């Protein structure tokens, strides 16, 4: 099958194309909110450390509540859960803007920011879960799973191209507060479209039979270690998301908001292109091996940002380094679909979607303490690379839980993404 033929076949999967398109609209707010929140609180307090704290609590609240919301979506079906959280999230974002402009104390601002994170709809989890279900073995589309997930990942990266650009534009013509209100509106409208889509409504009857309890997917060793690697990746991204605006502030003065948005946007653009390339030509190496190599490449790309000489060079480095991000995301999403039982899938994808957000906050908070000090921005980039390098080493462990889980899944079900069976690999 040719590369274009794979994407042409993806369009033939019933209900998938509308889901992916509306998913981009719905998740646009997630590309706007962290940067807009960071800039809004920094402008109000004058400190990146305070702003990073607010963003951190926003993310940590999300990771604490979202798995519970994901389990509800598995049991009740995704549509009612999406609609309820979308309304609550829009109200929380509006309250946050009021709190900041009303001169509230930092403690109040942080509490409202936590409410914003706790109410974010589980969009990525339910969309990825739907992608796995639409490419299940019984559908006849299983051979396209890697391409479908790559397409969704690439489209999701578009969110992180458009989102920061919009924040930069709002910062230039209005304020970060207006960007947050826009994020509230687009999330509410887009989530409503996703919730009412045929792919979401069709899951209701199946989801009603789910009876997952206890730790759910967290009792699977391979999933837990994979989650740790994904968290380290998110922490690295969080450090970069704080270091880049600080870098922009040190190089452009009054135009720092627009420059920060542009730099983060080109980072997402490189990732989107890399994701499309991966979907067109998915490698045939085992997924756990792909994950280790890709994490290593991401680590190198982040650490290299510490030595770039200027904004143009930083932008070029972000574009090139971003090319391995979406393939890395696609691989670990594919691993989740392979090693986690179907009746835990939405909850598992919720963990995979929210733990990086929480880790992003931790990495951002750590970077925030560095960039407030003279000469701290390069060290924030180095910190990002070291955190992701630790994940690469863990994923590369030959007899580790990720390798064992992937191997056992391939032996029991066969490869589902075009990769060869591990038991037949010449390296085994």
Coordinates of C-alpha atoms in Angstrom, one line a residue:
X1 CA 0.0 0.0 0.0
X2 CA 1.4 3.5 -0.9
X3 CA 1.7 6.2 1.6
X4 CA -1.1 8.2 0.1
X5 CA -3.2 5.1 -0.2
X6 CA -3.0 4.6 3.6
X7 CA -4.4 8.0 4.3
X8 CA -7.0 7.5 1.5
X9 CA -8.2 4.3 3.2
X10 CA -8.3 6.1 6.6
X11 CA -11.0 8.4 5.2
X12 CA -13.1 5.4 4.4
X13 CA -13.4 4.3 8.1
X14 CA -17.0 5.1 9.1
X15 CA -17.3 8.1 11.5
X16 CA -13.6 8.7 11.8
X17 CA -13.1 11.8 9.6
X18 CA -15.7 13.9 11.3
X19 CA -14.4 12.8 14.7
X20 CA -10.8 13.8 13.9
X21 CA -11.8 17.2 12.4
X22 CA -14.1 18.2 15.3
X23 CA -11.4 16.9 17.7
X24 CA -9.0 19.5 16.4
X25 CA -11.6 22.3 17.1
X26 CA -12.5 21.0 20.5
X27 CA -8.9 20.6 21.7
X28 CA -7.7 24.0 20.4
X29 CA -8.3 25.4 23.9
X30 CA -5.7 23.0 25.3
X31 CA -3.1 24.6 23.1
X32 CA -4.1 28.1 24.3
X33 CA -4.8 27.8 28.0
X34 CA -1.4 26.9 29.5
X35 CA 0.5 29.7 27.7
X36 CA -2.3 32.2 28.2
X37 CA -2.5 31.3 31.9
X38 CA 1.3 31.6 32.3
X39 CA 1.4 35.0 30.7
X40 CA -1.7 36.3 32.5
X41 CA -0.5 35.4 36.0
X42 CA 3.1 36.5 35.2
X43 CA 1.7 39.9 34.1
X44 CA -0.3 40.2 37.3
X45 CA 2.5 39.1 39.7
X46 CA 5.7 39.9 37.8
X47 CA 7.2 36.5 38.5
X48 CA 7.5 33.4 36.3
X49 CA 7.7 31.3 39.5
X50 CA 4.2 32.4 40.6
X51 CA 2.9 31.8 37.1
X52 CA 4.4 28.4 36.9
X53 CA 2.8 27.5 40.2
X54 CA -0.6 28.4 38.9
X55 CA -0.1 26.4 35.7
X56 CA 1.2 23.5 37.8
X57 CA -1.9 23.4 40.0
X58 CA -4.0 23.6 36.8
X59 CA -2.3 20.5 35.5
X60 CA -2.1 18.6 38.8
X61 CA -5.8 19.0 39.4
X62 CA -6.4 17.7 35.9
X63 CA -4.4 14.5 36.5
X64 CA -6.1 13.9 39.8
X65 CA -9.6 14.1 38.5
X66 CA -9.4 13.1 34.9
X67 CA -8.9 9.3 35.5
X68 CA -12.2 9.3 37.5
X69 CA -13.9 11.2 34.6
X70 CA -12.4 8.7 32.2
X71 CA -13.8 5.7 34.2
X72 CA -17.2 7.4 34.1
X73 CA -16.9 7.7 30.3
X74 CA -16.2 4.0 30.1
X75 CA -19.3 3.2 32.2
X76 CA -21.8 5.8 31.0
X77 CA -20.6 6.5 27.5
X78 CA -18.5 9.5 26.5
X79 CA -21.2 11.9 25.3
X80 CA -22.8 13.0 28.6
X81 CA -19.5 13.2 30.3
X82 CA -18.0 15.4 27.6
X83 CA -21.0 17.8 27.6
X84 CA -21.1 18.2 31.4
X85 CA -17.3 18.9 31.7
X86 CA -17.4 21.3 28.8
X87 CA -19.9 23.5 30.5
X88 CA -18.1 23.4 33.8
X89 CA -14.7 24.1 32.2
X90 CA -16.0 27.2 30.4
X91 CA -17.4 28.5 33.7
X92 CA -14.1 27.9 35.5
X93 CA -12.1 29.7 32.8
X94 CA -14.4 32.7 33.1
X95 CA -14.0 32.7 36.8
X96 CA -10.2 32.6 36.5
X97 CA -10.2 35.8 34.3
X98 CA -12.4 37.5 36.8
X99 CA -10.2 36.5 39.7
X100 CA -7.0 37.8 38.1
X101 CA -8.5 41.1 36.9
X102 CA -10.2 41.5 40.3
X103 CA -6.8 41.6 42.0
X104 CA -7.4 38.4 44.0
X105 CA -4.6 36.9 46.0
X106 CA -2.3 34.3 44.4
X107 CA -3.9 31.6 46.6
X108 CA -7.3 32.3 45.1
X109 CA -6.0 32.5 41.6
X110 CA -4.2 29.1 42.0
X111 CA -7.4 27.5 43.4
X112 CA -9.4 28.7 40.4
X113 CA -6.7 27.5 38.1
X114 CA -7.0 24.1 39.7
X115 CA -10.7 24.1 39.0
X116 CA -10.0 24.9 35.4
X117 CA -7.7 21.8 35.1
X118 CA -10.1 19.6 37.0
X119 CA -13.0 20.3 34.7
X120 CA -11.2 19.9 31.3
X121 CA -13.2 17.5 29.1
X122 CA -11.4 14.1 28.5
X123 CA -11.3 14.8 24.8
X124 CA -8.0 13.2 23.9
X125 CA -8.8 10.1 25.9
X126 CA -12.1 9.5 24.3
X127 CA -10.9 10.3 20.8
X128 CA -8.0 8.0 21.0
X129 CA -10.2 5.3 22.6
X130 CA -12.6 5.7 19.6
X131 CA -9.7 5.4 17.2
X132 CA -8.7 2.1 18.8
X133 CA -12.3 0.8 18.7
X134 CA -12.8 1.9 15.1
X135 CA -9.7 -0.1 14.1
X136 CA -10.4 -3.1 16.3
X137 CA -9.7 -6.6 14.7
X138 CA -13.5 -7.1 14.2
X139 CA -13.8 -3.9 12.1
X140 CA -11.5 -5.0 9.2
X141 CA -9.5 -1.8 9.6
X142 CA -6.9 -3.0 12.0
X143 CA -4.0 -2.7 9.5
X144 CA -4.6 1.1 9.5
X145 CA -4.4 1.6 13.3
X146 CA -0.9 3.1 13.2
X147 CA -1.8 5.5 10.4
X148 CA -5.1 6.5 12.2
X149 CA -3.3 7.2 15.4
X150 CA -0.5 9.0 13.6
X151 CA -3.1 11.2 11.8
X152 CA -4.8 12.0 15.1
X153 CA -1.5 12.8 16.7
X154 CA -0.5 15.0 13.8
X155 CA -3.8 16.8 13.9
X156 CA -3.5 17.3 17.6
X157 CA -0.1 18.9 17.0
X158 CA -1.8 21.4 14.8
X159 CA -3.5 22.5 18.1
X160 CA -0.1 23.4 19.4
X161 CA 0.7 25.4 16.3
X162 CA -2.5 27.4 16.2
X163 CA -3.0 27.7 19.9
X164 CA 0.2 29.6 20.8
X165 CA -0.2 31.7 17.6
X166 CA -3.6 32.8 18.8
X167 CA -2.3 33.6 22.2
X168 CA 0.4 35.7 20.7
X169 CA -2.1 37.5 18.5
X170 CA -4.4 38.1 21.4
X171 CA -1.5 39.4 23.4
X172 CA -0.6 41.8 20.7
X173 CA -4.1 43.2 20.0
X174 CA -5.8 42.5 23.3
X175 CA -4.6 40.5 26.3
X176 CA -4.0 36.9 27.6
X177 CA -7.3 37.2 29.4
X178 CA -9.1 37.5 26.1
X179 CA -7.2 34.4 24.9
X180 CA -8.5 32.5 27.9
X181 CA -12.1 33.5 27.2
X182 CA -11.7 32.5 23.6
X183 CA -10.3 29.1 24.8
X184 CA -13.4 28.7 26.9
X185 CA -15.7 29.3 23.9
X186 CA -13.9 27.1 21.5
X187 CA -13.7 24.2 24.0
X188 CA -17.4 24.4 24.7
X189 CA -18.4 24.5 21.1
X190 CA -15.9 21.9 19.9
X191 CA -16.6 19.5 22.7
X192 CA -20.3 19.7 21.9
X193 CA -19.7 18.7 18.3
X194 CA -17.5 15.7 19.4
X195 CA -20.0 14.5 22.0
X196 CA -22.8 14.6 19.4
X197 CA -20.8 12.7 16.7
X198 CA -21.8 9.3 15.6
X199 CA -18.6 7.7 16.8
X200 CA -19.2 8.9 20.3
X201 CA -22.9 8.0 20.4
X202 CA -22.2 4.5 19.2
X203 CA -20.1 3.7 22.3
X204 CA -22.9 4.1 24.7
X205 CA -24.3 0.6 24.7
X206 CA -20.9 -1.0 24.9
X207 CA -19.6 1.2 27.6
X208 CA -22.6 0.5 29.8
X209 CA -21.3 -3.1 30.4
X210 CA -17.9 -2.0 31.7
X211 CA -17.3 -2.7 35.4
X212 CA -13.7 -1.7 35.9
X213 CA -12.7 -1.2 39.5
X214 CA -9.8 -0.7 41.8
X215 CA -6.6 0.5 40.2
X216 CA -7.9 -0.3 36.7
X217 CA -5.0 -0.2 34.1
X218 CA -2.5 0.9 36.8
X219 CA -2.3 -2.8 38.0
X220 CA -0.7 -3.6 34.6
X221 CA 3.2 -3.3 35.1
X222 CA 3.9 -2.5 31.5
X223 CA 1.3 0.2 31.5
X224 CA 2.6 1.7 34.7
X225 CA 6.2 1.9 33.5
X226 CA 5.0 3.3 30.2
X227 CA 3.1 5.9 32.1
X228 CA 6.3 6.9 33.9
X229 CA 8.1 7.3 30.6
X230 CA 5.3 9.4 29.2
X231 CA 5.4 11.6 32.4
X232 CA 9.1 12.2 32.0
X233 CA 8.5 13.3 28.4
X234 CA 5.8 15.7 29.6
X235 CA 8.1 17.1 32.2
X236 CA 10.7 17.9 29.6
X237 CA 8.0 19.6 27.4
X238 CA 6.9 21.6 30.5
X239 CA 10.4 22.9 31.1
X240 CA 10.7 24.0 27.4
X241 CA 7.3 25.7 27.5
X242 CA 8.5 27.9 30.3
X243 CA 12.1 28.4 29.0
X244 CA 10.9 29.5 25.6
X245 CA 8.8 32.5 26.8
X246 CA 11.7 33.4 29.1
X247 CA 14.1 33.2 26.2
X248 CA 11.8 35.4 24.1
X249 CA 11.6 37.9 26.9
X250 CA 15.4 38.2 27.0
X251 CA 15.7 38.7 23.3
X252 CA 12.7 40.8 22.1
X253 CA 11.5 42.9 25.0
X254 CA 8.0 44.3 24.4
X255 CA 7.4 41.8 21.6
X256 CA 8.1 38.7 23.8
X257 CA 4.5 37.4 23.8
X258 CA 4.3 37.3 20.0
X259 CA 7.8 35.7 19.7
X260 CA 7.0 33.1 22.4
X261 CA 3.8 32.1 20.6
X262 CA 5.6 31.9 17.3
X263 CA 8.5 29.8 18.6
X264 CA 6.1 27.3 20.3
X265 CA 4.0 27.2 17.2
X266 CA 6.9 26.2 14.9
X267 CA 7.8 23.5 17.4
X268 CA 4.3 22.1 17.0
X269 CA 4.5 22.5 13.2
X270 CA 7.7 20.3 13.1
X271 CA 5.9 17.7 15.2
X272 CA 2.8 17.7 13.0
X273 CA 5.0 17.1 9.9
X274 CA 6.8 14.4 11.6
X275 CA 3.6 12.7 12.6
X276 CA 2.3 12.7 9.0
X277 CA 5.5 11.3 7.8
X278 CA 5.3 8.5 10.4
X279 CA 1.8 7.6 9.4
X280 CA 2.7 7.4 5.8
X281 CA 5.8 5.2 6.4
X282 CA 5.4 3.5 9.8
X283 CA 8.6 1.6 10.7
X284 CA 8.4 -2.2 11.1
X285 CA 10.5 -2.3 14.2
X286 CA 8.8 -3.5 17.5
X287 CA 7.0 -0.7 19.2
X288 CA 9.0 -0.8 22.4
X289 CA 12.2 -0.5 20.4
X290 CA 10.8 2.5 18.4
X291 CA 9.8 4.1 21.7
X292 CA 13.3 3.9 23.1
X293 CA 14.9 5.4 20.0
X294 CA 12.4 8.2 19.7
X295 CA 12.7 9.2 23.3
X296 CA 16.4 9.4 22.9
X297 CA 16.0 11.6 19.9
X298 CA 13.6 13.9 21.7
X299 CA 16.1 14.2 24.6
X300 CA 18.9 15.2 22.3
X301 CA 16.7 17.8 20.5
X302 CA 15.7 19.4 23.8
X303 CA 19.2 19.6 25.3
X304 CA 20.6 21.1 22.1
X305 CA 18.3 24.1 22.6
X306 CA 20.7 25.3 25.4
X307 CA 23.4 26.2 22.9
X308 CA 21.5 28.0 20.1
X309 CA 22.8 31.5 19.5
X310 CA 19.6 33.5 18.8
X311 CA 15.8 33.4 18.2
X312 CA 16.1 32.3 14.5
X313 CA 18.4 29.5 15.4
X314 CA 16.1 28.5 18.2
X315 CA 13.1 28.4 15.9
X316 CA 15.0 26.2 13.4
X317 CA 16.1 23.9 16.2
X318 CA 12.5 23.6 17.5
X319 CA 11.2 22.8 14.0
X320 CA 13.8 20.0 13.5
X321 CA 13.5 18.6 17.0
X322 CA 9.7 18.7 16.8
X323 CA 9.8 16.2 13.9
X324 CA 10.3 13.3 16.3
X325 CA 7.7 14.3 18.9
X326 CA 4.5 13.2 17.1
X327 CA 6.0 9.8 16.1
X328 CA 7.0 9.3 19.7
X329 CA 3.4 10.1 20.9
X330 CA 2.0 7.8 18.2
X331 CA 4.1 4.9 19.4
X332 CA 3.2 5.1 23.0
X333 CA -0.5 5.6 22.2
X334 CA -0.2 2.5 20.0
X335 CA 1.4 0.6 22.9
X336 CA -1.6 1.5 25.1
X337 CA -4.0 0.1 22.6
X338 CA -2.0 -3.1 22.4
X339 CA -1.3 -3.8 26.1
X340 CA -4.5 -2.6 27.8
X341 CA -7.9 -4.5 27.7
X342 CA -10.6 -2.8 25.8
X343 CA -12.9 -2.3 28.8
X344 CA -10.2 -0.1 30.4
X345 CA -9.2 1.8 27.3
X346 CA -10.8 5.2 27.9
X347 CA -9.5 5.3 31.5
X348 CA -6.0 4.2 30.3
X349 CA -6.0 6.9 27.6
X350 CA -7.1 9.4 30.3
X351 CA -4.0 8.5 32.4
X352 CA -1.8 8.8 29.3
X353 CA -3.3 12.2 28.4
X354 CA -3.3 13.7 31.9
X355 CA -0.1 12.4 33.5
X356 CA 2.0 14.3 30.9
X357 CA 0.0 17.4 31.7
X358 CA 0.8 17.1 35.4
X359 CA 4.4 16.2 34.7
X360 CA 4.5 19.2 32.3
X361 CA 3.5 21.4 35.3
X362 CA 6.3 19.9 37.4
X363 CA 8.9 20.4 34.7
X364 CA 7.5 23.9 34.1
X365 CA 7.7 24.8 37.8
X366 CA 11.3 23.5 38.0
X367 CA 12.2 25.5 34.9
X368 CA 10.5 28.6 36.4
X369 CA 12.9 28.6 39.3
X370 CA 15.8 28.4 36.9
X371 CA 14.7 31.1 34.4
X372 CA 14.2 33.7 37.1
X373 CA 17.9 33.5 37.8
X374 CA 20.6 35.1 35.5
X375 CA 21.8 32.6 32.9
X376 CA 19.1 30.1 33.9
X377 CA 17.4 29.6 30.5
X378 CA 20.1 27.3 29.0
X379 CA 20.0 25.2 32.2
X380 CA 16.2 24.8 31.8
X381 CA 16.7 23.3 28.3
X382 CA 19.4 21.0 29.7
X383 CA 17.0 19.9 32.5
X384 CA 14.4 19.1 29.9
X385 CA 16.8 16.9 27.9
X386 CA 18.0 15.0 31.0
X387 CA 14.4 14.2 32.1
X388 CA 13.5 12.7 28.7
X389 CA 16.8 10.9 28.5
X390 CA 15.9 9.1 31.7
X391 CA 12.7 7.9 30.0
X392 CA 14.7 6.7 27.0
X393 CA 16.9 4.6 29.2
X394 CA 13.9 3.0 31.0
X395 CA 12.2 2.2 27.7
X396 CA 15.3 0.7 26.3
X397 CA 15.6 -1.8 29.2
X398 CA 15.7 -5.2 27.3
X399 CA 13.9 -7.2 29.9
X400 CA 11.8 -4.3 31.3
X401 CA 8.0 -4.3 31.8
X402 CA 7.4 -2.4 28.6
X403 CA 9.3 -4.8 26.5
X404 CA 7.7 -7.8 28.1
X405 CA 4.2 -6.4 27.8
X406 CA 4.7 -5.6 24.1
X407 CA 6.2 -9.0 23.4
X408 CA 3.4 -10.9 25.1
X409 CA 0.8 -8.8 23.2
X410 CA 2.4 -9.5 19.9
X411 CA 2.7 -13.2 20.6
X412 CA -0.9 -13.5 21.7
X413 CA -2.6 -11.3 19.1
X414 CA 0.0 -10.7 16.4
X415 CA 1.2 -7.3 15.3
X416 CA -1.6 -4.8 14.7
X417 CA 0.3 -1.9 13.2
X418 CA 2.4 -3.3 10.4
X419 CA 5.4 -4.2 12.6
X420 CA 6.8 -7.7 12.5
X421 CA 6.1 -10.3 15.1
X422 CA 8.8 -10.0 17.8
X423 CA 9.1 -13.8 18.0
X424 CA 10.2 -13.8 14.3
X425 CA 12.5 -10.8 14.6
X426 CA 16.1 -11.5 13.5
X427 CA 17.4 -9.8 16.6
X428 CA 15.6 -12.3 18.9

